[in-house]
PDB file of C-alpha atoms in Angstrom:
ATOM      1  CA  MET A   1      32.719   1.292 -34.051  1.00 73.00           C
ATOM      2  CA  PRO A   2      31.050  -2.004 -35.012  1.00 84.00           C
ATOM      3  CA  MET A   3      30.098  -2.877 -38.565  1.00 95.00           C
ATOM      4  CA  THR A   4      26.415  -2.055 -38.679  1.00 97.00           C
ATOM      5  CA  PRO A   5      24.140  -3.549 -41.330  1.00 98.00           C
ATOM      6  CA  GLU A   6      24.191  -0.164 -43.082  1.00 98.00           C
ATOM      7  CA  LEU A   7      27.995  -0.160 -43.274  1.00 98.00           C
ATOM      8  CA  ILE A   8      28.059  -3.766 -44.481  1.00 98.00           C
ATOM      9  CA  VAL A   9      25.609  -2.837 -47.237  1.00 99.00           C
ATOM     10  CA  LEU A  10      27.725   0.224 -48.066  1.00 99.00           C
ATOM     11  CA  VAL A  11      30.790  -1.976 -48.598  1.00 98.00           C
ATOM     12  CA  LEU A  12      28.750  -4.422 -50.686  1.00 99.00           C
ATOM     13  CA  ALA A  13      27.371  -1.523 -52.741  1.00 99.00           C
ATOM     14  CA  ALA A  14      30.940  -0.335 -53.366  1.00 98.00           C
ATOM     15  CA  LEU A  15      31.871  -3.840 -54.522  1.00 99.00           C
ATOM     16  CA  LEU A  16      28.824  -3.805 -56.796  1.00 98.00           C
ATOM     17  CA  GLN A  17      30.217  -0.597 -58.284  1.00 98.00           C
ATOM     18  CA  CYS A  18      33.464  -2.449 -59.030  1.00 98.00           C
ATOM     19  CA  VAL A  19      31.542  -5.264 -60.728  1.00 98.00           C
ATOM     20  CA  GLN A  20      29.555  -2.723 -62.741  1.00 98.00           C
ATOM     21  CA  PHE A  21      32.772  -1.049 -63.862  1.00 97.00           C
ATOM     22  CA  VAL A  22      34.197  -4.311 -65.181  1.00 96.00           C
ATOM     23  CA  SER A  23      30.879  -5.289 -66.805  1.00 96.00           C
ATOM     24  CA  PHE A  24      30.884  -2.213 -69.014  1.00 93.00           C
ATOM     25  CA  ALA A  25      34.646  -1.565 -69.286  1.00 91.00           C
ATOM     26  CA  ILE A  26      35.584  -4.859 -70.923  1.00 94.00           C
ATOM     27  CA  PRO A  27      33.093  -4.631 -73.807  1.00 95.00           C
ATOM     28  CA  ALA A  28      33.695  -0.862 -74.083  1.00 91.00           C
ATOM     29  CA  ASN A  29      37.434  -1.416 -74.434  1.00 90.00           C
ATOM     30  CA  ILE A  30      36.872  -4.041 -77.116  1.00 93.00           C
ATOM     31  CA  GLN A  31      34.456  -1.798 -79.028  1.00 93.00           C
ATOM     32  CA  ILE A  32      36.445   1.435 -78.814  1.00 89.00           C
ATOM     33  CA  GLY A  33      39.902  -0.037 -79.309  1.00 84.00           C
ATOM     34  CA  SER A  34      43.273   0.331 -77.655  1.00 76.00           C
ATOM     35  CA  ALA A  35      44.436   3.370 -79.668  1.00 81.00           C
ATOM     36  CA  TYR A  36      41.753   5.546 -78.107  1.00 81.00           C
ATOM     37  CA  LEU A  37      42.225   4.026 -74.667  1.00 77.00           C
ATOM     38  CA  MET A  38      45.952   4.814 -74.724  1.00 82.00           C
ATOM     39  CA  SER A  39      45.384   8.372 -75.956  1.00 86.00           C
ATOM     40  CA  ALA A  40      44.857  11.543 -73.914  1.00 90.00           C
ATOM     41  CA  ARG A  41      41.120  11.248 -74.747  1.00 82.00           C
ATOM     42  CA  ASP A  42      40.879  14.880 -75.757  1.00 90.00           C
ATOM     43  CA  ARG A  43      38.118  14.027 -78.254  1.00 87.00           C
ATOM     44  CA  PRO A  44      35.251  11.566 -78.225  1.00 85.00           C
ATOM     45  CA  PRO A  45      36.011   8.074 -79.541  1.00 83.00           C
ATOM     46  CA  SER A  46      35.547   7.505 -83.265  1.00 80.00           C
ATOM     47  CA  ARG A  47      33.157   4.627 -82.578  1.00 84.00           C
ATOM     48  CA  ASP A  48      30.063   4.568 -80.374  1.00 88.00           C
ATOM     49  CA  LEU A  49      29.364   1.890 -77.811  1.00 91.00           C
ATOM     50  CA  ASP A  50      26.669  -0.606 -78.678  1.00 94.00           C
ATOM     51  CA  GLU A  51      23.305  -0.124 -76.971  1.00 95.00           C
ATOM     52  CA  ARG A  52      23.828  -2.656 -74.182  1.00 96.00           C
ATOM     53  CA  THR A  53      27.324  -1.446 -73.285  1.00 95.00           C
ATOM     54  CA  ALA A  54      26.141   2.169 -73.298  1.00 94.00           C
ATOM     55  CA  ARG A  55      23.307   1.186 -70.956  1.00 96.00           C
ATOM     56  CA  LEU A  56      25.760  -0.560 -68.635  1.00 96.00           C
ATOM     57  CA  LYS A  57      27.835   2.627 -68.574  1.00 94.00           C
ATOM     58  CA  ARG A  58      24.781   4.722 -67.691  1.00 96.00           C
ATOM     59  CA  ALA A  59      23.807   2.269 -64.941  1.00 97.00           C
ATOM     60  CA  PHE A  60      27.372   2.525 -63.582  1.00 97.00           C
ATOM     61  CA  ASP A  61      27.223   6.332 -63.616  1.00 96.00           C
ATOM     62  CA  ASN A  62      23.789   6.286 -62.008  1.00 96.00           C
ATOM     63  CA  HIS A  63      25.052   4.093 -59.190  1.00 97.00           C
ATOM     64  CA  PHE A  64      27.767   6.649 -58.391  1.00 96.00           C
ATOM     65  CA  GLU A  65      25.032   9.235 -57.912  1.00 96.00           C
ATOM     66  CA  GLY A  66      22.951   6.984 -55.672  1.00 96.00           C
ATOM     67  CA  LEU A  67      25.954   5.696 -53.767  1.00 98.00           C
ATOM     68  CA  ILE A  68      26.881   9.198 -52.615  1.00 98.00           C
ATOM     69  CA  LEU A  69      23.537   9.744 -50.880  1.00 98.00           C
ATOM     70  CA  PHE A  70      23.358   6.197 -49.546  1.00 98.00           C
ATOM     71  CA  GLY A  71      26.911   6.481 -48.207  1.00 98.00           C
ATOM     72  CA  ILE A  72      26.033   9.660 -46.328  1.00 98.00           C
ATOM     73  CA  ALA A  73      22.981   8.001 -44.790  1.00 98.00           C
ATOM     74  CA  ALA A  74      24.837   4.808 -43.843  1.00 98.00           C
ATOM     75  CA  VAL A  75      27.753   6.626 -42.224  1.00 98.00           C
ATOM     76  CA  VAL A  76      25.561   9.085 -40.291  1.00 98.00           C
ATOM     77  CA  ILE A  77      23.395   6.257 -38.972  1.00 98.00           C
ATOM     78  CA  ALA A  78      26.454   4.221 -37.949  1.00 97.00           C
ATOM     79  CA  VAL A  79      28.378   7.119 -36.365  1.00 96.00           C
ATOM     80  CA  THR A  80      25.380   8.343 -34.379  1.00 97.00           C
ATOM     81  CA  GLY A  81      24.467   4.854 -33.173  1.00 97.00           C
ATOM     82  CA  GLN A  82      21.035   4.918 -34.802  1.00 97.00           C
ATOM     83  CA  SER A  83      21.248   1.554 -36.530  1.00 98.00           C
ATOM     84  CA  SER A  84      18.037  -0.415 -36.094  1.00 98.00           C
ATOM     85  CA  GLY A  85      16.078  -3.158 -37.737  1.00 98.00           C
ATOM     86  CA  LEU A  86      14.267  -0.539 -39.790  1.00 98.00           C
ATOM     87  CA  THR A  87      17.429   1.201 -41.004  1.00 99.00           C
ATOM     88  CA  GLY A  88      18.971  -2.180 -41.799  1.00 98.00           C
ATOM     89  CA  PHE A  89      15.863  -3.094 -43.778  1.00 99.00           C
ATOM     90  CA  PHE A  90      16.049   0.078 -45.872  1.00 99.00           C
ATOM     91  CA  ALA A  91      19.766  -0.451 -46.460  1.00 99.00           C
ATOM     92  CA  TRP A  92      19.160  -3.948 -47.813  1.00 99.00           C
ATOM     93  CA  VAL A  93      16.283  -2.728 -49.988  1.00 99.00           C
ATOM     94  CA  TYR A  94      18.688  -0.152 -51.460  1.00 99.00           C
ATOM     95  CA  LEU A  95      21.286  -2.815 -52.270  1.00 99.00           C
ATOM     96  CA  ILE A  96      18.798  -5.285 -53.727  1.00 99.00           C
ATOM     97  CA  ALA A  97      17.321  -2.527 -55.880  1.00 99.00           C
ATOM     98  CA  ARG A  98      20.791  -1.542 -57.118  1.00 98.00           C
ATOM     99  CA  VAL A  99      21.693  -5.143 -57.963  1.00 98.00           C
ATOM    100  CA  VAL A 100      18.443  -5.689 -59.887  1.00 98.00           C
ATOM    101  CA  TYR A 101      18.773  -2.269 -61.550  1.00 98.00           C
ATOM    102  CA  VAL A 102      21.847  -3.347 -63.534  1.00 97.00           C
ATOM    103  CA  PRO A 103      20.153  -6.031 -65.667  1.00 97.00           C
ATOM    104  CA  ALA A 104      16.959  -3.947 -65.744  1.00 97.00           C
ATOM    105  CA  TYR A 105      18.860  -1.091 -67.363  1.00 96.00           C
ATOM    106  CA  ALA A 106      21.042  -3.280 -69.587  1.00 95.00           C
ATOM    107  CA  LEU A 107      18.050  -5.183 -70.944  1.00 96.00           C
ATOM    108  CA  GLY A 108      15.764  -2.160 -71.248  1.00 95.00           C
ATOM    109  CA  TRP A 109      13.074  -3.242 -68.786  1.00 95.00           C
ATOM    110  CA  ASN A 110      10.591  -0.368 -68.920  1.00 94.00           C
ATOM    111  CA  PRO A 111       8.925   0.835 -66.762  1.00 95.00           C
ATOM    112  CA  GLY A 112      10.451  -1.758 -64.413  1.00 95.00           C
ATOM    113  CA  ARG A 113      13.836  -0.052 -64.434  1.00 96.00           C
ATOM    114  CA  THR A 114      12.337   3.196 -63.170  1.00 97.00           C
ATOM    115  CA  LEU A 115      10.355   1.422 -60.447  1.00 98.00           C
ATOM    116  CA  ILE A 116      13.472  -0.433 -59.310  1.00 98.00           C
ATOM    117  CA  TRP A 117      15.420   2.835 -59.252  1.00 98.00           C
ATOM    118  CA  ALA A 118      12.613   4.448 -57.225  1.00 98.00           C
ATOM    119  CA  ALA A 119      12.758   1.654 -54.628  1.00 98.00           C
ATOM    120  CA  GLY A 120      16.468   2.288 -54.091  1.00 98.00           C
ATOM    121  CA  PHE A 121      16.072   6.061 -54.040  1.00 98.00           C
ATOM    122  CA  LEU A 122      13.126   6.020 -51.625  1.00 99.00           C
ATOM    123  CA  SER A 123      15.031   3.646 -49.344  1.00 99.00           C
ATOM    124  CA  THR A 124      17.894   6.130 -49.274  1.00 98.00           C
ATOM    125  CA  VAL A 125      15.534   9.017 -48.530  1.00 99.00           C
ATOM    126  CA  ALA A 126      13.997   6.974 -45.705  1.00 99.00           C
ATOM    127  CA  LEU A 127      17.469   6.389 -44.244  1.00 98.00           C
ATOM    128  CA  LEU A 128      18.299  10.088 -44.440  1.00 98.00           C
ATOM    129  CA  VAL A 129      15.048  10.996 -42.683  1.00 98.00           C
ATOM    130  CA  LEU A 130      15.586   8.323 -40.020  1.00 98.00           C
ATOM    131  CA  ALA A 131      19.080   9.701 -39.424  1.00 97.00           C
ATOM    132  CA  LEU A 132      17.491  13.011 -38.422  1.00 96.00           C
ATOM    133  CA  ILE A 133      14.958  11.524 -36.009  1.00 90.00           C
TER     134      ILE A 133
END
């Protein structure tokens, strides 16, 4: 099976998830401290994350949720041979929205953050619908 644009974007989105992990994990580890990180984590940390780091964590978690649906759409389109210019377009819109969403969330861009999220979500919905046609 060839690498379709949707699968390429899926791999890039997974790499974005790795970058997002590092972007929140490093400051979170500094803020929370090594004693908690080396523990069994049976209780919440004694210190809270600062606002920006907490936002980066929420953006990371949110991307997991979006990545599941996008991954389903990308794989179904690739496996069924339905890749087209239109599906490739929606895949790239999803990725661009997810990339822009990270600073939008971290910096508190409102209502821009929600509009950016909606662009990525609607692109995923479009891909899922196109997979059924």
